[in-house]
Amino acid sequence: MILEACYFLIWLIVLSWGADRFVFGASVLAKNIGVSPMIIGLTIVAMGSSAPEIMIAATASFNGNIDTAVGNALGSNITNIALVLGLTALLKPLSIASSTLKKEMPVLLLVSLLAVYFLSDHLLLKIEGIILITLFFAVIGGLTWVSFNMEKGDPLQPETENEIPSGVSTSIAVMWLIVGMILLPTSAYFMVDSAEVIARYFGLSELVIGLTIIAIGTSLPELAACIAGVLKNEDDLALGNIIGSNIFNLLAVLAMPGLIAPGVIDENAATRDSYVMLGLTILLIVFSFNLKGGRCINRMEGMCLITCFCAYQYLLFS
């Protein structure tokens, strides 16, 4: 079992590195052909942060493990808000000044409500998967429109532009894009396989393994990105990555089991986990939103989020 856990960690590292290389290659290629940095930041980079979850969900669905895929989507959102943002806010309070983020938060709430509704009958149907993936592409289009109409002086703009690599040739970008496209599905396959072995050994359900070990593992890149962002005073970018990732998790990741392996899901996903995810999303918006101007997620609120995460883990394993 120790060896299997080591395999899991190795493939997690490969998955995360592959996603990073994929985003690097796609971002540079887009920039080299004239796509604006804001479009790249709001679409390719944000979507890339969900690439591990998408690959895991697709692989699990092809293996017939629909609950692992659903658990990964819900668990990643729970982890991103409660653990990643909680730890980041404890390290340094997050200042929120971008009006763009305030436009994205209602979208996240609506998508979360839709996910809760789709799961409420303990079924995930193919038509629901089609609706989710269609909305995913619609959101991509909406974010592109937002990038063209962003208010001048929005702090998200320079923060995003600073994160897009410069001075890299197109051939190098294509090479890393191909490397990422190969590593992502390969590492996801072996990571899911190891997770299943670990789950059987400890007697965990497919849903719980998706909600915990896989969700936490695939959220580690977001944690690293958030911490790096706030240390560089790019608070809006750090929060924007989480919001974008959570939107894409519910649209693209949750769509995978609906499209590939529609059917009955674990009732706990509908009656417990989806509502925890929705509650944390509402809590994030309450902590972040201020119609009158800037807002800050302070250390006390960060501690509240971490407490929620610990309480949820206790609930899962009690």
Short mmCIF file of C-alpha atoms in Angstrom, two decimals:
data_model
loop_
_atom_site.label_atom_id
_atom_site.label_comp_id
_atom_site.label_asym_id
_atom_site.label_seq_id
_atom_site.Cartn_x
_atom_site.Cartn_y
_atom_site.Cartn_z
CA MET A 1 0.00 0.00 0.00
CA ILE A 2 2.93 2.35 0.69
CA LEU A 3 4.18 1.63 -2.82
CA GLU A 4 0.73 2.36 -4.27
CA ALA A 5 0.59 5.65 -2.38
CA CYS A 6 4.00 6.55 -3.84
CA TYR A 7 2.71 5.75 -7.34
CA PHE A 8 -0.27 8.01 -6.69
CA LEU A 9 1.97 10.90 -5.62
CA ILE A 10 4.30 10.41 -8.59
CA TRP A 11 1.43 10.48 -11.08
CA LEU A 12 -0.08 13.49 -9.28
CA ILE A 13 3.20 15.36 -9.76
CA VAL A 14 3.31 14.33 -13.43
CA LEU A 15 -0.33 15.39 -13.86
CA SER A 16 0.29 18.80 -12.31
CA TRP A 17 3.47 19.35 -14.32
CA GLY A 18 1.74 18.25 -17.50
CA ALA A 19 -1.08 20.73 -16.88
CA ASP A 20 1.48 23.48 -16.27
CA ARG A 21 3.28 22.67 -19.55
CA PHE A 22 -0.04 22.54 -21.39
CA VAL A 23 -1.04 25.99 -20.11
CA PHE A 24 2.45 27.37 -20.83
CA GLY A 25 2.41 26.11 -24.42
CA ALA A 26 -1.17 27.19 -25.10
CA SER A 27 -0.62 30.65 -23.57
CA VAL A 28 2.55 31.34 -25.52
CA LEU A 29 1.05 30.03 -28.76
CA ALA A 30 -2.03 32.22 -28.30
CA LYS A 31 0.09 35.26 -27.51
CA ASN A 32 2.36 34.65 -30.52
CA ILE A 33 -0.61 34.57 -32.90
CA GLY A 34 -1.96 37.83 -31.51
CA VAL A 35 -4.51 36.87 -28.84
CA SER A 36 -4.69 39.49 -26.08
CA PRO A 37 -3.19 38.61 -22.67
CA MET A 38 -6.54 39.24 -20.95
CA ILE A 39 -8.32 36.70 -23.16
CA ILE A 40 -5.52 34.20 -22.49
CA GLY A 41 -5.66 34.82 -18.75
CA LEU A 42 -9.43 34.59 -18.40
CA THR A 43 -9.84 31.54 -20.66
CA ILE A 44 -6.76 29.40 -21.37
CA VAL A 45 -5.01 29.88 -18.02
CA ALA A 46 -8.22 29.52 -15.99
CA MET A 47 -9.28 26.48 -18.02
CA GLY A 48 -5.81 25.00 -17.66
CA SER A 49 -6.11 25.02 -13.88
CA SER A 50 -9.07 22.64 -14.28
CA ALA A 51 -7.29 20.41 -16.81
CA PRO A 52 -6.22 17.82 -14.18
CA GLU A 53 -9.79 17.55 -12.89
CA ILE A 54 -11.17 17.22 -16.44
CA MET A 55 -8.74 14.41 -17.25
CA ILE A 56 -9.42 12.62 -13.96
CA ALA A 57 -13.19 12.87 -14.45
CA ALA A 58 -13.00 11.64 -18.04
CA THR A 59 -10.73 8.72 -17.10
CA ALA A 60 -12.89 7.71 -14.13
CA SER A 61 -16.01 7.93 -16.28
CA PHE A 62 -14.53 5.72 -19.00
CA ASN A 63 -13.73 3.21 -16.22
CA GLY A 64 -17.37 3.37 -15.11
CA ASN A 65 -16.57 5.16 -11.84
CA ILE A 66 -19.16 7.91 -12.12
CA ASP A 67 -19.07 8.67 -8.37
CA THR A 68 -15.31 9.29 -8.47
CA ALA A 69 -15.82 11.79 -11.28
CA VAL A 70 -18.71 13.56 -9.53
CA GLY A 71 -16.80 13.57 -6.25
CA ASN A 72 -13.77 15.10 -7.97
CA ALA A 73 -15.85 17.98 -9.37
CA LEU A 74 -17.61 18.77 -6.10
CA GLY A 75 -14.60 18.05 -3.90
CA SER A 76 -12.29 20.26 -5.94
CA ASN A 77 -14.63 23.23 -5.53
CA ILE A 78 -14.97 22.58 -1.81
CA THR A 79 -11.18 22.29 -1.44
CA ASN A 80 -10.46 25.36 -3.57
CA ILE A 81 -12.68 27.58 -1.43
CA ALA A 82 -12.32 26.13 2.06
CA LEU A 83 -8.69 24.96 2.05
CA VAL A 84 -6.86 26.86 -0.70
CA LEU A 85 -8.42 30.29 -0.12
CA GLY A 86 -8.52 29.69 3.63
CA LEU A 87 -4.79 28.98 3.84
CA THR A 88 -4.01 31.84 1.44
CA ALA A 89 -6.02 34.34 3.50
CA LEU A 90 -4.28 33.16 6.67
CA LEU A 91 -0.93 33.83 5.02
CA LYS A 92 -1.99 37.25 3.75
CA PRO A 93 -5.44 38.86 3.61
CA LEU A 94 -6.78 38.93 0.04
CA SER A 95 -7.69 42.38 -1.27
CA ILE A 96 -10.41 42.32 -3.95
CA ALA A 97 -10.61 45.36 -6.18
CA SER A 98 -11.43 43.92 -9.62
CA SER A 99 -14.92 44.62 -10.97
CA THR A 100 -14.39 41.70 -13.36
CA LEU A 101 -14.31 39.26 -10.46
CA LYS A 102 -17.55 40.70 -9.12
CA LYS A 103 -19.14 39.87 -12.48
CA GLU A 104 -17.81 36.30 -12.36
CA MET A 105 -19.07 35.54 -8.83
CA PRO A 106 -22.80 35.60 -9.75
CA VAL A 107 -21.95 33.25 -12.63
CA LEU A 108 -20.28 30.87 -10.17
CA LEU A 109 -23.36 30.99 -7.93
CA LEU A 110 -25.75 30.28 -10.82
CA VAL A 111 -23.60 27.40 -12.06
CA SER A 112 -23.46 25.98 -8.52
CA LEU A 113 -27.25 26.15 -8.21
CA LEU A 114 -27.60 24.39 -11.57
CA ALA A 115 -25.23 21.62 -10.45
CA VAL A 116 -27.21 21.10 -7.24
CA TYR A 117 -30.43 20.89 -9.27
CA PHE A 118 -29.00 18.37 -11.77
CA LEU A 119 -27.76 16.11 -8.95
CA SER A 120 -30.89 16.43 -6.79
CA ASP A 121 -32.65 13.43 -8.40
CA HIS A 122 -29.59 11.20 -7.74
CA LEU A 123 -29.06 10.93 -11.50
CA LEU A 124 -26.68 12.56 -13.93
CA LEU A 125 -28.17 12.30 -17.40
CA LYS A 126 -26.56 12.67 -20.82
CA ILE A 127 -28.75 15.68 -21.62
CA GLU A 128 -27.48 17.33 -18.42
CA GLY A 129 -23.90 16.63 -19.50
CA ILE A 130 -24.67 18.22 -22.88
CA ILE A 131 -26.16 21.29 -21.17
CA LEU A 132 -23.13 21.65 -18.89
CA ILE A 133 -20.55 21.38 -21.68
CA THR A 134 -22.60 23.80 -23.84
CA LEU A 135 -22.63 26.30 -20.98
CA PHE A 136 -18.88 25.77 -20.61
CA PHE A 137 -18.28 27.01 -24.15
CA ALA A 138 -20.79 29.82 -23.59
CA VAL A 139 -18.84 30.94 -20.51
CA ILE A 140 -15.62 30.88 -22.52
CA GLY A 141 -17.30 33.18 -25.02
CA GLY A 142 -18.61 35.39 -22.22
CA LEU A 143 -15.18 35.71 -20.63
CA THR A 144 -13.74 36.65 -24.02
CA TRP A 145 -16.38 39.39 -24.31
CA VAL A 146 -15.57 40.57 -20.77
CA SER A 147 -11.87 40.83 -21.64
CA PHE A 148 -12.72 43.15 -24.55
CA ASN A 149 -14.93 45.33 -22.35
CA MET A 150 -12.88 45.42 -19.17
CA GLU A 151 -12.87 48.72 -17.33
CA LYS A 152 -9.69 50.74 -17.69
CA GLY A 153 -7.60 50.54 -14.56
CA ASP A 154 -9.01 47.18 -13.48
CA PRO A 155 -6.16 45.67 -11.40
CA LEU A 156 -6.78 42.24 -12.91
CA GLN A 157 -5.48 43.42 -16.29
CA PRO A 158 -1.81 44.16 -15.42
CA GLU A 159 -1.70 41.19 -13.03
CA THR A 160 -2.83 38.86 -15.82
CA GLU A 161 -0.48 40.33 -18.41
CA ASN A 162 2.48 39.83 -16.07
CA GLU A 163 1.73 36.11 -15.86
CA ILE A 164 1.77 35.43 -19.63
CA PRO A 165 5.24 34.23 -20.75
CA SER A 166 7.14 36.42 -23.23
CA GLY A 167 10.01 35.82 -25.64
CA VAL A 168 9.24 32.13 -26.27
CA SER A 169 9.23 30.82 -29.84
CA THR A 170 6.15 29.25 -31.39
CA SER A 171 7.96 25.96 -31.98
CA ILE A 172 8.83 25.67 -28.27
CA ALA A 173 5.23 26.54 -27.37
CA VAL A 174 3.89 23.80 -29.67
CA MET A 175 6.36 21.30 -28.21
CA TRP A 176 5.20 21.96 -24.63
CA LEU A 177 1.57 21.95 -25.74
CA ILE A 178 2.04 18.45 -27.21
CA VAL A 179 3.94 17.27 -24.11
CA GLY A 180 1.09 18.47 -21.90
CA MET A 181 -1.53 16.82 -24.12
CA ILE A 182 0.29 13.49 -23.81
CA LEU A 183 1.05 13.65 -20.08
CA LEU A 184 -2.40 14.77 -18.93
CA PRO A 185 -4.45 11.73 -20.01
CA THR A 186 -1.61 9.26 -19.31
CA SER A 187 -0.98 10.44 -15.75
CA ALA A 188 -4.71 10.77 -15.07
CA TYR A 189 -5.26 7.13 -16.04
CA PHE A 190 -2.58 5.80 -13.69
CA MET A 191 -3.54 8.21 -10.90
CA VAL A 192 -7.17 7.04 -10.96
CA ASP A 193 -5.97 3.42 -11.01
CA SER A 194 -3.83 3.99 -7.89
CA ALA A 195 -6.65 5.89 -6.16
CA GLU A 196 -8.99 2.93 -6.72
CA VAL A 197 -6.49 0.53 -5.15
CA ILE A 198 -6.07 2.81 -2.12
CA ALA A 199 -9.84 3.22 -1.79
CA ARG A 200 -10.43 -0.53 -1.79
CA TYR A 201 -7.68 -1.06 0.77
CA PHE A 202 -9.19 1.43 3.24
CA GLY A 203 -12.79 0.55 2.41
CA LEU A 204 -13.62 3.99 1.05
CA SER A 205 -16.41 4.59 -1.45
CA GLU A 206 -15.70 5.89 -4.96
CA LEU A 207 -17.41 9.15 -4.00
CA VAL A 208 -15.27 9.74 -0.90
CA ILE A 209 -12.02 9.00 -2.75
CA GLY A 210 -13.03 11.59 -5.37
CA LEU A 211 -14.02 14.12 -2.69
CA THR A 212 -10.82 13.74 -0.68
CA ILE A 213 -7.55 12.30 -1.95
CA ILE A 214 -8.15 13.12 -5.64
CA ALA A 215 -9.82 16.50 -5.03
CA ILE A 216 -7.12 17.65 -2.60
CA GLY A 217 -4.37 16.34 -4.85
CA THR A 218 -5.64 18.13 -7.95
CA SER A 219 -6.16 21.36 -5.96
CA LEU A 220 -2.52 21.58 -4.89
CA PRO A 221 -1.53 23.53 -8.05
CA GLU A 222 -4.23 26.11 -7.21
CA LEU A 223 -2.82 26.39 -3.70
CA ALA A 224 0.69 27.00 -5.05
CA ALA A 225 -0.64 29.54 -7.58
CA CYS A 226 -2.68 31.40 -4.95
CA ILE A 227 0.21 31.63 -2.50
CA ALA A 228 2.58 32.78 -5.26
CA GLY A 229 0.00 35.33 -6.39
CA VAL A 230 -0.57 36.97 -3.02
CA LEU A 231 3.17 37.05 -2.31
CA LYS A 232 3.53 39.08 -5.53
CA ASN A 233 0.55 41.25 -4.47
CA GLU A 234 -1.59 39.81 -7.29
CA ASP A 235 -4.57 39.17 -5.04
CA ASP A 236 -7.24 39.60 -7.71
CA LEU A 237 -5.47 37.16 -10.02
CA ALA A 238 -5.19 34.59 -7.22
CA LEU A 239 -8.90 34.79 -6.43
CA GLY A 240 -9.76 34.92 -10.13
CA ASN A 241 -7.97 31.63 -10.71
CA ILE A 242 -10.09 29.99 -8.00
CA ILE A 243 -13.37 31.42 -9.30
CA GLY A 244 -12.55 30.46 -12.89
CA SER A 245 -11.43 26.99 -11.87
CA ASN A 246 -14.62 26.40 -9.85
CA ILE A 247 -16.84 27.50 -12.74
CA PHE A 248 -15.01 25.19 -15.12
CA ASN A 249 -15.10 22.32 -12.62
CA LEU A 250 -18.89 22.40 -12.52
CA LEU A 251 -19.32 22.87 -16.26
CA ALA A 252 -16.53 20.86 -17.89
CA VAL A 253 -15.57 18.38 -15.15
CA LEU A 254 -19.11 17.50 -14.02
CA ALA A 255 -20.10 17.21 -17.69
CA MET A 256 -17.67 14.30 -18.22
CA PRO A 257 -19.61 11.63 -16.28
CA GLY A 258 -22.85 12.92 -17.78
CA LEU A 259 -21.50 12.58 -21.30
CA ILE A 260 -19.45 9.40 -20.88
CA ALA A 261 -21.17 7.36 -18.14
CA PRO A 262 -24.61 8.82 -17.35
CA GLY A 263 -26.56 7.09 -14.64
CA VAL A 264 -27.28 6.82 -10.93
CA ILE A 265 -24.95 8.63 -8.52
CA ASP A 266 -24.27 8.14 -4.82
CA GLU A 267 -27.14 9.81 -2.95
CA ASN A 268 -24.66 11.53 -0.61
CA ALA A 269 -23.41 13.60 -3.53
CA ALA A 270 -26.90 15.04 -3.93
CA THR A 271 -27.98 15.33 -0.29
CA ARG A 272 -24.69 16.30 1.37
CA ASP A 273 -21.74 17.25 -0.83
CA SER A 274 -23.49 19.42 -3.42
CA TYR A 275 -25.03 21.51 -0.62
CA VAL A 276 -21.67 21.87 1.15
CA MET A 277 -20.22 23.11 -2.14
CA LEU A 278 -23.12 25.55 -2.61
CA GLY A 279 -22.88 26.80 0.98
CA LEU A 280 -19.15 27.49 0.66
CA THR A 281 -19.73 29.28 -2.64
CA ILE A 282 -22.28 31.56 -0.97
CA LEU A 283 -19.87 32.12 1.93
CA LEU A 284 -17.10 33.09 -0.52
CA ILE A 285 -19.38 35.65 -2.16
CA VAL A 286 -20.43 37.08 1.21
CA PHE A 287 -16.77 37.42 2.22
CA SER A 288 -15.78 38.95 -1.14
CA PHE A 289 -18.59 41.17 -2.32
CA ASN A 290 -18.95 44.86 -1.54
CA LEU A 291 -21.07 47.04 -3.81
CA LYS A 292 -19.41 50.21 -2.53
CA GLY A 293 -15.84 49.34 -3.49
CA GLY A 294 -12.93 47.09 -2.56
CA ARG A 295 -13.20 44.21 -0.12
CA CYS A 296 -10.75 42.00 1.73
CA ILE A 297 -10.92 38.35 2.78
CA ASN A 298 -9.17 38.68 6.15
CA ARG A 299 -7.42 36.14 8.36
CA MET A 300 -10.49 35.58 10.52
CA GLU A 301 -12.53 34.70 7.46
CA GLY A 302 -9.68 32.50 6.23
CA MET A 303 -9.76 30.63 9.55
CA CYS A 304 -13.53 30.25 9.17
CA LEU A 305 -13.03 28.62 5.76
CA ILE A 306 -10.39 26.22 7.09
CA THR A 307 -12.66 25.30 10.02
CA CYS A 308 -15.41 24.49 7.52
CA PHE A 309 -12.99 22.28 5.58
CA CYS A 310 -11.91 20.37 8.70
CA ALA A 311 -15.54 19.93 9.81
CA TYR A 312 -16.43 18.59 6.36
CA GLN A 313 -13.57 16.07 6.44
CA TYR A 314 -14.74 14.93 9.88
CA LEU A 315 -18.26 14.51 8.49
CA LEU A 316 -16.97 12.39 5.61
CA PHE A 317 -14.97 9.99 7.78
CA SER A 318 -17.11 9.87 10.95
#
